[in-house]
């Protein structure tokens, strides 16, 4: 009990506190950061339109949109798998699990081969007579990557809750005259909310801090905050600014998560009251 | 292609494909596409294209004999096993204490050990990296493992807590009353009862570590790179068939791990269903 606690304090809380301290230190090339309690790095990030537009807005936009898209696509797949008879869910579920357990770098590699100019998607679009679209090294490419990586995290908890929905409830709704859509929105969807919340929270937290995807699919053109913190620290050697970006990103992700949970809780409660 | 047929053959009962079936097939194809593309590119004789034009096993064989990749895979595997073993070992006393602790203490403990889930892993990596660089001037394999223990620990804490909730304290009391020492009680009564949670936690931790990219990209020592970092560095500059072959072997490895998990504890650990 004692050992794990000390371990977490020493290797998680101390480094995080250290990062906060670093973000409030002065930066001078060639010498280690000196703690002065300055907020200049935060001020630099949060007032410069360049950082706000390129890094902050890109990060928020891409992580929110990708989470919503992953939820829609993942929900369809999870719903289909959950509707299958139990003995036939195994193959599809295990493929989703395999996809989840393959390293992110490898999955991005596969996507890049598929999306690169002259690749399968490109050729298919040309074949269909569609105008040429640049996907790789654009925001669209990064978005596709974020959605692809996030889907398994959304699908798996949803299969669990959707398969647990009692069919008798759906039959009851249909017996009082509700059609398929009405039954879905009034019965199935509310019951699946815990799975929706669990999946989207993981997807959002992962995507807000995405590093490998913008790095390999954005070609340095699509700047997200996680990647910026990395470049600032390892390439520029500006640890204080990197730390300020990192702490800002952490707080941003926690605030958006809190707002999301608050909204879900409130709508869910009013929905229950109305029903 | 394989993806779509796998889905449609699964619903032979319905002669007409439903809208849901078609949408789900597309979603499923999107989930598995990168893996199939990587395998296709690895079997390609000439350049990196999908679909392949001329099939060969040359690259697949070459990948097995190229020492740096084999080493990378070994490093990834060893790091994942050690990190998962420590995080499960640490999680055990925590989860067992959580059950007995007063609610206020339990809340603090949960927050301390789940904290790493709230902070984006790339930012925690930056924090640990800056502390270690300041303290030692370098990073090494044990620091990388420490990072992995921190990010993987929430999973065994959660899976073990889930099983201890159903544990009857009377069983342990009974062992104590017939004179068994606390250690003896733990080994012959408690441990067998919570075994499924322990195994699931270890496997989750293993996969999280095996899959990790952001911790490793900061904390990897130059001369001992895990496989994903090695692949990443290649992908930054050029796409070669041998990288696709190495990736394909890694996908096969992941599939075997998933198969083992399925045999040992069932895939329900991923969908969160308690059977």
Short mmCIF file of C-alpha atoms in Angstrom, two decimals:
data_model
loop_
_atom_site.label_atom_id
_atom_site.label_comp_id
_atom_site.label_asym_id
_atom_site.label_seq_id
_atom_site.Cartn_x
_atom_site.Cartn_y
_atom_site.Cartn_z
CA UNK A 1 0.00 0.00 0.00
CA UNK A 2 2.73 2.37 1.06
CA UNK A 3 5.09 1.60 -1.83
CA UNK A 4 2.58 2.22 -4.66
CA UNK A 5 1.45 5.44 -3.01
CA UNK A 6 5.00 6.77 -2.75
CA UNK A 7 5.62 5.63 -6.32
CA UNK A 8 2.67 7.62 -7.67
CA UNK A 9 3.62 10.70 -5.62
CA UNK A 10 7.23 10.52 -6.71
CA UNK A 11 6.75 9.75 -10.38
CA UNK A 12 3.43 11.35 -11.19
CA UNK A 13 2.59 14.20 -8.81
CA UNK A 14 6.14 15.50 -8.38
CA UNK A 15 6.76 15.64 -12.16
CA UNK A 16 3.40 17.34 -12.74
CA UNK A 17 4.16 19.92 -10.02
CA UNK A 18 7.58 20.32 -11.56
CA UNK A 19 5.95 20.99 -14.93
CA UNK A 20 3.73 23.68 -13.40
CA UNK A 21 6.82 25.26 -11.81
CA UNK A 22 8.71 25.06 -15.12
CA UNK A 23 5.86 26.82 -16.91
CA UNK A 24 6.37 29.74 -14.50
CA UNK A 25 10.12 29.94 -14.99
CA UNK A 26 12.20 32.19 -17.18
CA UNK A 27 13.68 30.80 -20.34
CA UNK A 28 17.14 31.63 -21.51
CA UNK A 29 18.90 29.75 -24.26
CA UNK A 30 21.74 27.65 -22.90
CA UNK A 31 20.85 27.82 -19.21
CA UNK A 32 18.33 25.81 -17.17
CA UNK A 33 14.93 27.43 -16.40
CA UNK A 34 14.87 29.58 -13.24
CA UNK A 35 11.63 29.69 -11.27
CA UNK A 36 10.38 33.24 -10.87
CA UNK A 37 6.62 32.74 -10.77
CA UNK A 38 6.28 34.54 -14.09
CA UNK A 39 3.16 34.09 -16.20
CA UNK A 40 4.79 35.37 -19.40
CA UNK A 41 4.62 32.01 -21.19
CA UNK A 42 0.89 31.68 -20.52
CA UNK A 43 0.41 35.30 -21.59
CA UNK A 44 2.37 34.62 -24.76
CA UNK A 45 0.27 31.59 -25.64
CA UNK A 46 -3.15 32.99 -24.68
CA UNK A 47 -2.79 36.44 -26.28
CA UNK A 48 -0.92 35.78 -29.50
CA UNK A 49 -3.50 35.33 -32.29
CA UNK A 50 -1.03 33.05 -34.05
CA UNK A 51 -1.10 30.48 -31.24
CA UNK A 52 -4.80 30.92 -30.57
CA UNK A 53 -5.72 30.36 -34.20
CA UNK A 54 -3.23 27.75 -35.31
CA UNK A 55 -2.78 25.66 -32.19
CA UNK A 56 -5.66 26.23 -29.77
CA UNK A 57 -8.52 26.50 -32.23
CA UNK A 58 -7.19 23.64 -34.40
CA UNK A 59 -6.88 21.42 -31.34
CA UNK A 60 -10.37 22.14 -29.98
CA UNK A 61 -12.03 21.95 -33.38
CA UNK A 62 -10.36 18.73 -34.53
CA UNK A 63 -10.75 16.91 -31.21
CA UNK A 64 -14.45 17.80 -30.81
CA UNK A 65 -15.40 17.09 -34.45
CA UNK A 66 -13.44 13.83 -34.53
CA UNK A 67 -15.10 12.66 -31.30
CA UNK A 68 -18.58 13.37 -32.69
CA UNK A 69 -17.80 11.57 -35.97
CA UNK A 70 -16.24 8.62 -34.14
CA UNK A 71 -19.36 8.41 -31.97
CA UNK A 72 -21.71 8.33 -34.99
CA UNK A 73 -19.68 5.76 -36.94
CA UNK A 74 -18.87 3.74 -33.82
CA UNK A 75 -22.50 3.73 -32.70
CA UNK A 76 -23.68 2.27 -36.02
CA UNK A 77 -21.10 -0.51 -35.81
CA UNK A 78 -21.72 -1.25 -32.13
CA UNK A 79 -25.50 -1.32 -32.68
CA UNK A 80 -25.10 -3.79 -35.52
CA UNK A 81 -22.76 -6.05 -33.52
CA UNK A 82 -25.00 -5.94 -30.44
CA UNK A 83 -28.04 -6.94 -32.51
CA UNK A 84 -26.29 -10.09 -33.78
CA UNK A 85 -26.95 -13.32 -31.91
CA UNK A 86 -24.42 -13.70 -29.08
CA UNK A 87 -22.37 -16.47 -30.71
CA UNK A 88 -21.82 -14.37 -33.84
CA UNK A 89 -20.60 -11.21 -32.09
CA UNK A 90 -17.20 -12.76 -31.43
CA UNK A 91 -15.50 -12.36 -34.82
CA UNK A 92 -16.43 -8.70 -35.36
CA UNK A 93 -15.71 -7.78 -31.74
CA UNK A 94 -12.31 -9.44 -31.85
CA UNK A 95 -11.40 -7.59 -35.07
CA UNK A 96 -12.25 -4.29 -33.34
CA UNK A 97 -10.15 -5.34 -30.34
CA UNK A 98 -7.23 -6.32 -32.59
CA UNK A 99 -7.46 -2.93 -34.29
CA UNK A 100 -7.37 -1.29 -30.85
CA UNK A 101 -4.33 -3.28 -29.79
CA UNK A 102 -2.27 -2.54 -32.89
CA UNK A 103 0.14 0.29 -32.27
CA UNK A 104 -1.13 3.73 -33.31
CA UNK A 105 1.94 4.34 -35.48
CA UNK A 106 1.17 1.25 -37.56
CA UNK A 107 -2.47 2.21 -38.01
CA UNK A 108 -1.46 5.70 -39.15
CA UNK A 109 1.00 4.09 -41.57
CA UNK A 110 -1.84 2.05 -43.10
CA UNK A 111 -4.05 5.11 -43.41
CA UNK A 112 -1.27 7.07 -45.05
CA UNK A 113 -0.66 4.39 -47.68
CA UNK A 114 -4.39 4.38 -48.37
CA UNK A 115 -4.76 8.17 -48.55
CA UNK A 116 -1.51 9.24 -50.18
CA UNK A 117 -1.62 10.75 -53.65
CA UNK A 118 -1.60 7.88 -56.14
CA UNK A 119 -2.97 5.61 -53.39
CA UNK A 120 -6.19 3.60 -53.41
CA UNK A 121 -8.55 6.39 -52.32
CA UNK A 122 -6.96 8.86 -54.70
CA UNK A 123 -7.26 6.45 -57.64
CA UNK A 124 -10.84 5.58 -56.75
CA UNK A 125 -11.83 9.25 -56.69
CA UNK A 126 -10.15 9.83 -60.06
CA UNK A 127 -11.84 6.73 -61.46
CA UNK A 128 -15.24 8.02 -60.34
CA UNK A 129 -14.51 11.28 -62.07
CA UNK A 130 -14.37 13.24 -58.82
CA UNK A 131 -12.18 16.31 -58.57
CA UNK A 132 -8.75 15.71 -57.04
CA UNK A 133 -8.75 16.33 -53.30
CA UNK A 134 -5.62 16.71 -51.26
CA UNK A 135 -6.07 14.62 -48.14
CA UNK A 136 -2.59 13.94 -46.84
CA UNK A 137 -0.92 16.78 -44.95
CA UNK A 138 -4.19 18.69 -44.59
CA UNK A 139 -6.65 19.13 -41.74
CA UNK A 140 -8.97 16.69 -43.47
CA UNK A 141 -6.29 14.00 -43.38
CA UNK A 142 -5.60 14.58 -39.69
CA UNK A 143 -9.35 14.50 -38.99
CA UNK A 144 -9.71 11.14 -40.78
CA UNK A 145 -6.81 9.82 -38.71
CA UNK A 146 -8.26 11.04 -35.42
CA UNK A 147 -11.66 9.47 -36.20
CA UNK A 148 -10.12 6.15 -37.27
CA UNK A 149 -7.99 5.83 -34.15
CA UNK A 150 -10.89 6.80 -31.85
CA UNK A 151 -13.60 4.47 -33.21
CA UNK A 152 -12.58 1.26 -31.34
CA UNK A 153 -12.60 3.15 -28.02
CA UNK A 154 -16.19 4.20 -28.75
CA UNK A 155 -17.39 0.87 -30.15
CA UNK A 156 -16.27 -1.44 -27.33
CA UNK A 157 -18.08 0.12 -24.33
CA UNK A 158 -21.15 0.62 -26.56
CA UNK A 159 -21.32 -3.08 -27.50
CA UNK A 160 -21.44 -3.83 -23.76
CA UNK A 161 -24.33 -1.48 -22.93
CA UNK A 162 -26.27 -2.09 -26.15
CA UNK A 163 -26.14 -5.87 -25.79
CA UNK A 164 -27.39 -5.50 -22.22
CA UNK A 165 -30.53 -3.58 -23.27
CA UNK A 166 -33.47 -5.82 -22.47
CA UNK A 167 -35.30 -6.66 -25.75
CA UNK A 168 -38.55 -6.72 -23.77
CA UNK A 169 -38.28 -2.94 -23.34
CA UNK A 170 -38.08 -2.42 -27.10
CA UNK A 171 -40.98 -4.80 -27.67
CA UNK A 172 -42.98 -2.92 -25.06
CA UNK A 173 -42.36 0.38 -26.84
CA UNK A 174 -43.33 -1.14 -30.17
CA UNK A 175 -46.46 -2.74 -28.71
CA UNK A 176 -47.75 0.68 -27.68
CA UNK A 177 -47.31 1.87 -31.26
CA UNK A 178 -43.82 3.42 -31.32
CA UNK A 179 -42.02 2.96 -34.63
CA UNK A 180 -38.37 1.87 -34.90
CA UNK A 181 -36.96 5.42 -34.73
CA UNK A 182 -39.11 6.44 -31.83
CA UNK A 183 -38.18 3.26 -29.96
CA UNK A 184 -34.50 3.95 -30.59
CA UNK A 185 -34.55 7.53 -29.32
CA UNK A 186 -36.91 6.84 -26.39
CA UNK A 187 -35.57 3.49 -25.20
CA UNK A 188 -32.29 2.29 -26.67
CA UNK A 189 -30.33 5.52 -26.87
CA UNK A 190 -31.00 6.73 -23.29
CA UNK A 191 -30.07 3.27 -21.98
CA UNK A 192 -26.81 3.35 -23.93
CA UNK A 193 -25.76 6.76 -22.55
CA UNK A 194 -23.24 5.34 -20.04
CA UNK A 195 -21.45 3.66 -22.96
CA UNK A 196 -21.66 6.84 -25.06
CA UNK A 197 -20.14 8.88 -22.24
CA UNK A 198 -17.40 6.34 -21.47
CA UNK A 199 -16.37 6.02 -25.12
CA UNK A 200 -16.49 9.70 -26.04
CA UNK A 201 -14.53 10.71 -22.94
CA UNK A 202 -11.64 8.41 -23.86
CA UNK A 203 -11.82 9.47 -27.51
CA UNK A 204 -11.83 13.17 -26.68
CA UNK A 205 -9.00 13.01 -24.12
CA UNK A 206 -6.87 11.01 -26.55
CA UNK A 207 -7.57 13.23 -29.54
CA UNK A 208 -7.12 16.53 -27.72
CA UNK A 209 -3.59 15.40 -26.86
CA UNK A 210 -2.94 13.74 -30.22
CA UNK A 211 0.68 13.76 -31.19
CA UNK A 212 1.46 10.93 -33.59
CA UNK A 213 -1.47 11.70 -35.93
CA UNK A 214 -0.78 15.40 -36.61
CA UNK A 215 2.92 14.59 -36.75
CA UNK A 216 2.68 11.83 -39.35
CA UNK A 217 -0.50 12.87 -41.21
CA UNK A 218 -0.27 16.65 -40.89
CA UNK A 219 3.27 16.94 -42.20
CA UNK A 220 4.00 19.79 -39.77
CA UNK A 221 1.26 21.91 -41.34
CA UNK A 222 -1.55 21.01 -38.97
CA UNK A 223 -0.48 22.25 -35.54
CA UNK A 224 -2.08 20.70 -32.49
CA UNK A 225 -1.09 21.63 -28.94
CA UNK A 226 0.34 18.25 -27.88
CA UNK A 227 2.68 18.27 -30.84
CA UNK A 228 3.60 21.90 -30.24
CA UNK A 229 4.61 21.13 -26.65
CA UNK A 230 6.83 18.32 -27.94
CA UNK A 231 8.51 20.45 -30.60
CA UNK A 232 9.03 23.35 -28.18
CA UNK A 233 10.69 21.06 -25.63
CA UNK A 234 12.80 18.75 -27.76
CA UNK A 235 13.58 20.84 -30.85
CA UNK A 236 13.57 24.42 -29.55
CA UNK A 237 14.68 23.45 -26.03
CA UNK A 238 12.16 25.94 -24.62
CA UNK A 239 10.92 23.90 -21.66
CA UNK A 240 9.02 26.74 -19.92
CA UNK A 241 6.92 27.52 -22.99
CA UNK A 242 6.38 23.81 -23.71
CA UNK A 243 5.25 23.38 -20.09
CA UNK A 244 2.85 26.33 -20.36
CA UNK A 245 1.33 24.87 -23.54
CA UNK A 246 1.10 21.46 -21.85
CA UNK A 247 -0.58 22.74 -18.69
CA UNK A 248 -2.97 24.85 -20.80
CA UNK A 249 -3.87 21.77 -22.84
CA UNK A 250 -4.46 19.69 -19.70
CA UNK A 251 -6.72 22.34 -18.16
CA UNK A 252 -8.54 22.86 -21.46
CA UNK A 253 -9.22 19.15 -21.80
CA UNK A 254 -10.44 18.88 -18.19
CA UNK A 255 -12.72 21.94 -18.58
CA UNK A 256 -14.28 20.69 -21.83
CA UNK A 257 -14.80 17.25 -20.23
CA UNK A 258 -16.45 18.85 -17.18
CA UNK A 259 -18.80 20.96 -19.34
CA UNK A 260 -19.68 17.88 -21.39
CA UNK A 261 -20.49 15.80 -18.31
CA UNK A 262 -22.51 18.68 -16.84
CA UNK A 263 -24.59 19.06 -20.02
CA UNK A 264 -25.13 15.29 -20.33
CA UNK A 265 -26.19 15.05 -16.70
CA UNK A 266 -28.65 17.92 -17.01
CA UNK A 267 -30.24 16.84 -20.27
CA UNK A 268 -30.45 13.29 -19.04
CA UNK A 269 -32.13 14.36 -15.81
CA UNK A 270 -34.66 16.63 -17.54
CA UNK A 271 -35.33 13.88 -20.07
CA UNK A 272 -36.03 11.48 -17.23
CA UNK A 273 -38.29 13.99 -15.53
CA UNK A 274 -40.23 14.57 -18.74
CA UNK A 275 -40.64 10.83 -19.16
CA UNK B 1 -12.46 -6.15 -49.26
CA UNK B 2 -12.16 -8.99 -46.79
CA UNK B 3 -13.85 -6.77 -44.24
CA UNK B 4 -17.03 -6.27 -46.22
CA UNK B 5 -17.43 -9.94 -47.06
CA UNK B 6 -16.88 -10.89 -43.43
CA UNK B 7 -19.77 -8.67 -42.44
CA UNK B 8 -22.16 -9.56 -45.22
CA UNK B 9 -21.60 -13.31 -44.84
CA UNK B 10 -22.53 -12.83 -41.19
CA UNK B 11 -26.03 -11.76 -42.10
CA UNK B 12 -26.96 -14.44 -44.59
CA UNK B 13 -30.26 -14.78 -42.76
CA UNK B 14 -31.53 -11.55 -44.27
CA UNK B 15 -31.69 -11.77 -48.04
CA UNK B 16 -31.92 -8.00 -48.55
CA UNK B 17 -29.11 -5.98 -46.93
CA UNK B 18 -30.58 -3.42 -44.55
CA UNK B 19 -29.49 0.21 -44.38
CA UNK B 20 -27.96 -0.52 -41.00
CA UNK B 21 -26.08 -3.51 -42.39
CA UNK B 22 -24.56 -1.46 -45.20
CA UNK B 23 -23.62 1.42 -42.89
CA UNK B 24 -22.11 -1.02 -40.37
CA UNK B 25 -20.11 -2.75 -43.12
CA UNK B 26 -18.64 0.59 -44.17
CA UNK B 27 -17.79 1.45 -40.56
CA UNK B 28 -16.18 -1.94 -40.06
CA UNK B 29 -14.19 -1.61 -43.29
CA UNK B 30 -12.91 1.77 -42.06
CA UNK B 31 -11.84 0.22 -38.73
CA UNK B 32 -9.84 -2.63 -40.25
CA UNK B 33 -8.68 -0.91 -43.46
CA UNK B 34 -5.29 0.30 -42.13
CA UNK B 35 -4.36 -3.21 -40.98
CA UNK B 36 -5.27 -4.80 -44.31
CA UNK B 37 -3.49 -2.06 -46.24
CA UNK B 38 -0.30 -2.53 -44.21
CA UNK B 39 -0.35 -6.26 -44.86
CA UNK B 40 -1.04 -5.65 -48.55
CA UNK B 41 1.83 -3.20 -48.83
CA UNK B 42 4.15 -5.69 -47.13
CA UNK B 43 3.39 -8.35 -49.73
CA UNK B 44 4.03 -5.95 -52.58
CA UNK B 45 7.11 -6.62 -54.68
CA UNK B 46 7.86 -3.12 -55.91
CA UNK B 47 6.78 0.18 -54.40
CA UNK B 48 4.43 0.93 -51.52
CA UNK B 49 1.03 0.60 -53.10
CA UNK B 50 -2.27 -0.82 -52.20
CA UNK B 51 -3.67 -3.00 -53.69
CA UNK B 52 -0.34 -4.80 -54.32
CA UNK B 53 0.66 -5.46 -57.92
CA UNK B 54 3.01 -8.40 -57.57
CA UNK B 55 2.99 -10.58 -54.49
CA UNK B 56 6.13 -11.62 -52.64
CA UNK B 57 7.11 -12.81 -49.16
CA UNK B 58 10.57 -11.30 -49.57
CA UNK B 59 9.97 -8.32 -47.27
CA UNK B 60 8.23 -10.40 -44.64
CA UNK B 61 11.30 -12.66 -44.43
CA UNK B 62 13.71 -9.73 -44.59
CA UNK B 63 11.98 -8.08 -41.63
CA UNK B 64 12.66 -11.16 -39.50
CA UNK B 65 16.36 -11.10 -40.16
CA UNK B 66 16.95 -7.38 -39.72
CA UNK B 67 18.41 -7.18 -36.23
CA UNK B 68 17.37 -3.63 -35.35
CA UNK B 69 13.67 -4.39 -35.78
CA UNK B 70 13.86 -7.67 -33.89
CA UNK B 71 15.62 -5.82 -31.07
CA UNK B 72 12.98 -3.10 -31.13
CA UNK B 73 10.20 -5.68 -30.82
CA UNK B 74 12.05 -7.38 -27.94
CA UNK B 75 12.48 -4.07 -26.12
CA UNK B 76 8.78 -3.24 -26.56
CA UNK B 77 7.83 -6.68 -25.25
CA UNK B 78 10.13 -6.58 -22.23
CA UNK B 79 9.05 -3.03 -21.32
CA UNK B 80 5.38 -4.06 -21.60
CA UNK B 81 5.82 -7.20 -19.46
CA UNK B 82 7.83 -5.45 -16.74
CA UNK B 83 5.57 -2.38 -16.66
CA UNK B 84 2.39 -4.50 -16.58
CA UNK B 85 3.82 -6.73 -13.82
CA UNK B 86 4.73 -3.77 -11.61
CA UNK B 87 1.51 -1.88 -12.20
CA UNK B 88 -0.55 -4.98 -11.37
CA UNK B 89 1.58 -5.64 -8.29
CA UNK B 90 1.10 -2.04 -7.15
CA UNK B 91 -2.59 -2.04 -7.98
CA UNK B 92 -3.31 -5.14 -5.85
CA UNK B 93 -2.82 -3.62 -2.36
CA UNK B 94 -4.44 -0.38 -3.52
CA UNK B 95 -7.59 -2.11 -4.73
CA UNK B 96 -7.76 -4.28 -1.59
CA UNK B 97 -7.36 -1.24 0.68
CA UNK B 98 -9.96 0.75 -1.27
CA UNK B 99 -12.54 -1.82 -0.18
CA UNK B 100 -11.83 -1.37 3.54
CA UNK B 101 -10.95 2.33 3.62
CA UNK B 102 -13.44 4.97 4.84
CA UNK B 103 -15.14 6.76 1.90
CA UNK B 104 -13.10 9.96 2.22
CA UNK B 105 -9.80 8.07 2.12
CA UNK B 106 -11.04 5.87 -0.69
CA UNK B 107 -11.88 8.97 -2.73
CA UNK B 108 -8.38 10.42 -2.28
CA UNK B 109 -6.79 7.08 -3.17
CA UNK B 110 -8.94 6.67 -6.28
CA UNK B 111 -8.11 10.18 -7.42
CA UNK B 112 -4.38 9.65 -6.84
CA UNK B 113 -4.25 6.46 -8.84
CA UNK B 114 -6.70 7.51 -11.55
CA UNK B 115 -5.06 10.94 -11.92
CA UNK B 116 -2.85 9.78 -14.81
CA UNK B 117 -6.04 9.21 -16.83
CA UNK B 118 -6.98 12.90 -16.55
CA UNK B 119 -3.66 14.23 -17.78
CA UNK B 120 -2.88 13.72 -21.48
CA UNK B 121 -0.08 11.15 -21.61
CA UNK B 122 2.11 13.33 -23.83
CA UNK B 123 2.01 16.06 -21.17
CA UNK B 124 2.83 13.63 -18.37
CA UNK B 125 5.68 12.38 -20.55
CA UNK B 126 6.94 15.94 -20.92
CA UNK B 127 6.76 16.38 -17.14
CA UNK B 128 8.64 13.16 -16.34
CA UNK B 129 11.16 13.92 -19.08
CA UNK B 130 11.95 17.41 -17.75
CA UNK B 131 12.40 16.13 -14.19
CA UNK B 132 14.65 13.28 -15.26
CA UNK B 133 16.72 15.44 -17.60
CA UNK B 134 17.18 17.92 -14.75
CA UNK B 135 18.03 15.22 -12.20
CA UNK B 136 20.16 12.83 -14.27
CA UNK B 137 20.81 14.61 -17.56
CA UNK B 138 19.76 11.49 -19.48
CA UNK B 139 16.86 9.11 -19.85
CA UNK B 140 17.14 5.34 -19.75
CA UNK B 141 15.08 2.20 -20.03
CA UNK B 142 14.09 2.13 -16.34
CA UNK B 143 12.72 5.66 -16.59
CA UNK B 144 10.72 4.60 -19.64
CA UNK B 145 9.36 1.65 -17.62
CA UNK B 146 8.46 3.95 -14.70
CA UNK B 147 6.47 6.11 -17.13
CA UNK B 148 4.68 3.03 -18.42
CA UNK B 149 3.86 1.82 -14.89
CA UNK B 150 2.22 5.18 -14.13
CA UNK B 151 0.03 5.27 -17.26
CA UNK B 152 -0.95 1.59 -17.04
CA UNK B 153 -1.77 1.43 -13.31
CA UNK B 154 -5.33 2.82 -13.54
CA UNK B 155 -6.42 -0.27 -15.50
CA UNK B 156 -5.51 -3.02 -12.97
CA UNK B 157 -6.75 -0.77 -10.13
CA UNK B 158 -10.09 -0.61 -11.89
CA UNK B 159 -10.41 -4.28 -12.87
CA UNK B 160 -9.31 -5.53 -9.43
CA UNK B 161 -11.60 -3.07 -7.62
CA UNK B 162 -14.45 -4.38 -9.77
CA UNK B 163 -13.96 -7.96 -8.54
CA UNK B 164 -13.25 -7.08 -4.89
CA UNK B 165 -16.66 -5.41 -4.75
CA UNK B 166 -18.22 -8.86 -5.00
CA UNK B 167 -15.86 -10.38 -2.46
CA UNK B 168 -17.50 -11.71 0.70
CA UNK B 169 -15.43 -10.51 3.72
CA UNK B 170 -16.80 -13.47 5.71
CA UNK B 171 -14.57 -15.82 3.69
CA UNK B 172 -11.39 -14.03 4.78
CA UNK B 173 -12.66 -13.77 8.37
CA UNK B 174 -13.31 -17.51 8.36
CA UNK B 175 -9.74 -18.22 7.24
CA UNK B 176 -8.46 -15.94 9.99
CA UNK B 177 -10.59 -17.57 12.66
CA UNK B 178 -9.16 -21.01 11.95
CA UNK B 179 -5.68 -19.60 12.50
CA UNK B 180 -4.46 -18.69 9.00
CA UNK B 181 -1.96 -15.84 8.92
CA UNK B 182 -2.96 -12.73 6.90
CA UNK B 183 -0.46 -13.75 4.18
CA UNK B 184 -1.82 -17.30 4.07
CA UNK B 185 -5.37 -15.93 3.91
CA UNK B 186 -4.39 -13.68 1.04
CA UNK B 187 -2.67 -16.42 -0.97
CA UNK B 188 -5.20 -19.22 -0.48
CA UNK B 189 -8.49 -17.31 -0.13
CA UNK B 190 -8.39 -13.76 -1.50
CA UNK B 191 -6.08 -14.20 -4.48
CA UNK B 192 -7.95 -17.12 -6.10
CA UNK B 193 -11.20 -15.15 -5.77
CA UNK B 194 -9.88 -12.00 -7.42
CA UNK B 195 -7.77 -13.80 -10.02
CA UNK B 196 -9.93 -12.82 -13.04
CA UNK B 197 -9.58 -9.13 -12.17
CA UNK B 198 -5.83 -9.50 -11.69
CA UNK B 199 -5.34 -11.24 -15.05
CA UNK B 200 -7.57 -8.77 -16.89
CA UNK B 201 -5.72 -5.86 -15.26
CA UNK B 202 -2.34 -7.26 -16.25
CA UNK B 203 -3.45 -7.78 -19.85
CA UNK B 204 -4.94 -4.28 -20.08
CA UNK B 205 -1.73 -2.83 -18.70
CA UNK B 206 0.31 -4.91 -21.14
CA UNK B 207 -1.70 -3.72 -24.15
CA UNK B 208 -1.59 -0.09 -23.01
CA UNK B 209 2.17 -0.24 -22.71
CA UNK B 210 2.62 -2.18 -25.97
CA UNK B 211 0.44 0.41 -27.68
CA UNK B 212 2.02 3.44 -26.13
CA UNK B 213 3.61 6.03 -28.30
CA UNK B 214 3.65 9.36 -26.48
CA UNK B 215 5.47 8.23 -23.33
CA UNK B 216 8.08 6.39 -25.38
CA UNK B 217 8.70 9.24 -27.81
CA UNK B 218 9.93 11.41 -24.91
CA UNK B 219 11.61 8.84 -22.68
CA UNK B 220 13.23 6.42 -25.11
CA UNK B 221 17.00 6.29 -24.91
CA UNK B 222 18.62 6.63 -28.37
CA UNK B 223 20.30 3.26 -28.38
CA UNK B 224 17.34 1.21 -27.09
CA UNK B 225 14.34 2.19 -29.17
CA UNK B 226 11.09 0.23 -28.84
CA UNK B 227 9.53 -0.89 -32.13
CA UNK B 228 6.88 1.87 -32.51
CA UNK B 229 9.49 4.59 -32.14
CA UNK B 230 11.69 2.89 -34.69
CA UNK B 231 8.81 2.65 -37.17
CA UNK B 232 7.86 6.28 -36.44
CA UNK B 233 11.35 7.55 -37.25
CA UNK B 234 11.36 5.68 -40.55
CA UNK B 235 7.91 7.00 -41.46
CA UNK B 236 8.99 10.59 -40.92
CA UNK B 237 11.36 10.31 -43.87
CA UNK B 238 10.47 7.45 -46.17
CA UNK B 239 8.04 4.60 -46.76
CA UNK B 240 9.74 1.30 -47.44
CA UNK B 241 8.14 -2.11 -47.95
CA UNK B 242 10.26 -3.53 -45.12
CA UNK B 243 8.55 -1.13 -42.67
CA UNK B 244 5.19 -2.47 -43.86
CA UNK B 245 6.49 -6.01 -43.28
CA UNK B 246 7.71 -5.19 -39.77
CA UNK B 247 4.33 -3.58 -39.06
CA UNK B 248 2.53 -6.65 -40.37
CA UNK B 249 4.46 -8.89 -37.97
CA UNK B 250 3.50 -6.52 -35.18
CA UNK B 251 -0.18 -6.74 -36.21
CA UNK B 252 0.10 -10.55 -36.16
CA UNK B 253 1.63 -10.29 -32.68
CA UNK B 254 -1.24 -8.10 -31.48
CA UNK B 255 -3.77 -10.55 -32.95
CA UNK B 256 -2.12 -13.43 -31.05
CA UNK B 257 -2.26 -11.44 -27.80
CA UNK B 258 -5.97 -10.74 -28.36
CA UNK B 259 -6.54 -14.43 -29.06
CA UNK B 260 -4.81 -15.35 -25.78
CA UNK B 261 -6.93 -12.80 -23.88
CA UNK B 262 -10.05 -14.23 -25.49
CA UNK B 263 -9.06 -17.76 -24.37
CA UNK B 264 -8.03 -16.69 -20.84
CA UNK B 265 -10.71 -14.24 -19.75
CA UNK B 266 -12.93 -13.60 -22.78
CA UNK B 267 -13.29 -10.42 -24.81
CA UNK B 268 -15.95 -9.15 -22.41
CA UNK B 269 -13.17 -7.42 -20.47
CA UNK B 270 -12.99 -4.97 -23.38
CA UNK B 271 -16.70 -4.34 -23.75
CA UNK B 272 -17.10 -3.98 -20.00
CA UNK B 273 -19.74 -6.67 -19.65
CA UNK B 274 -19.66 -8.81 -16.57
CA UNK B 275 -20.73 -12.31 -17.42
#
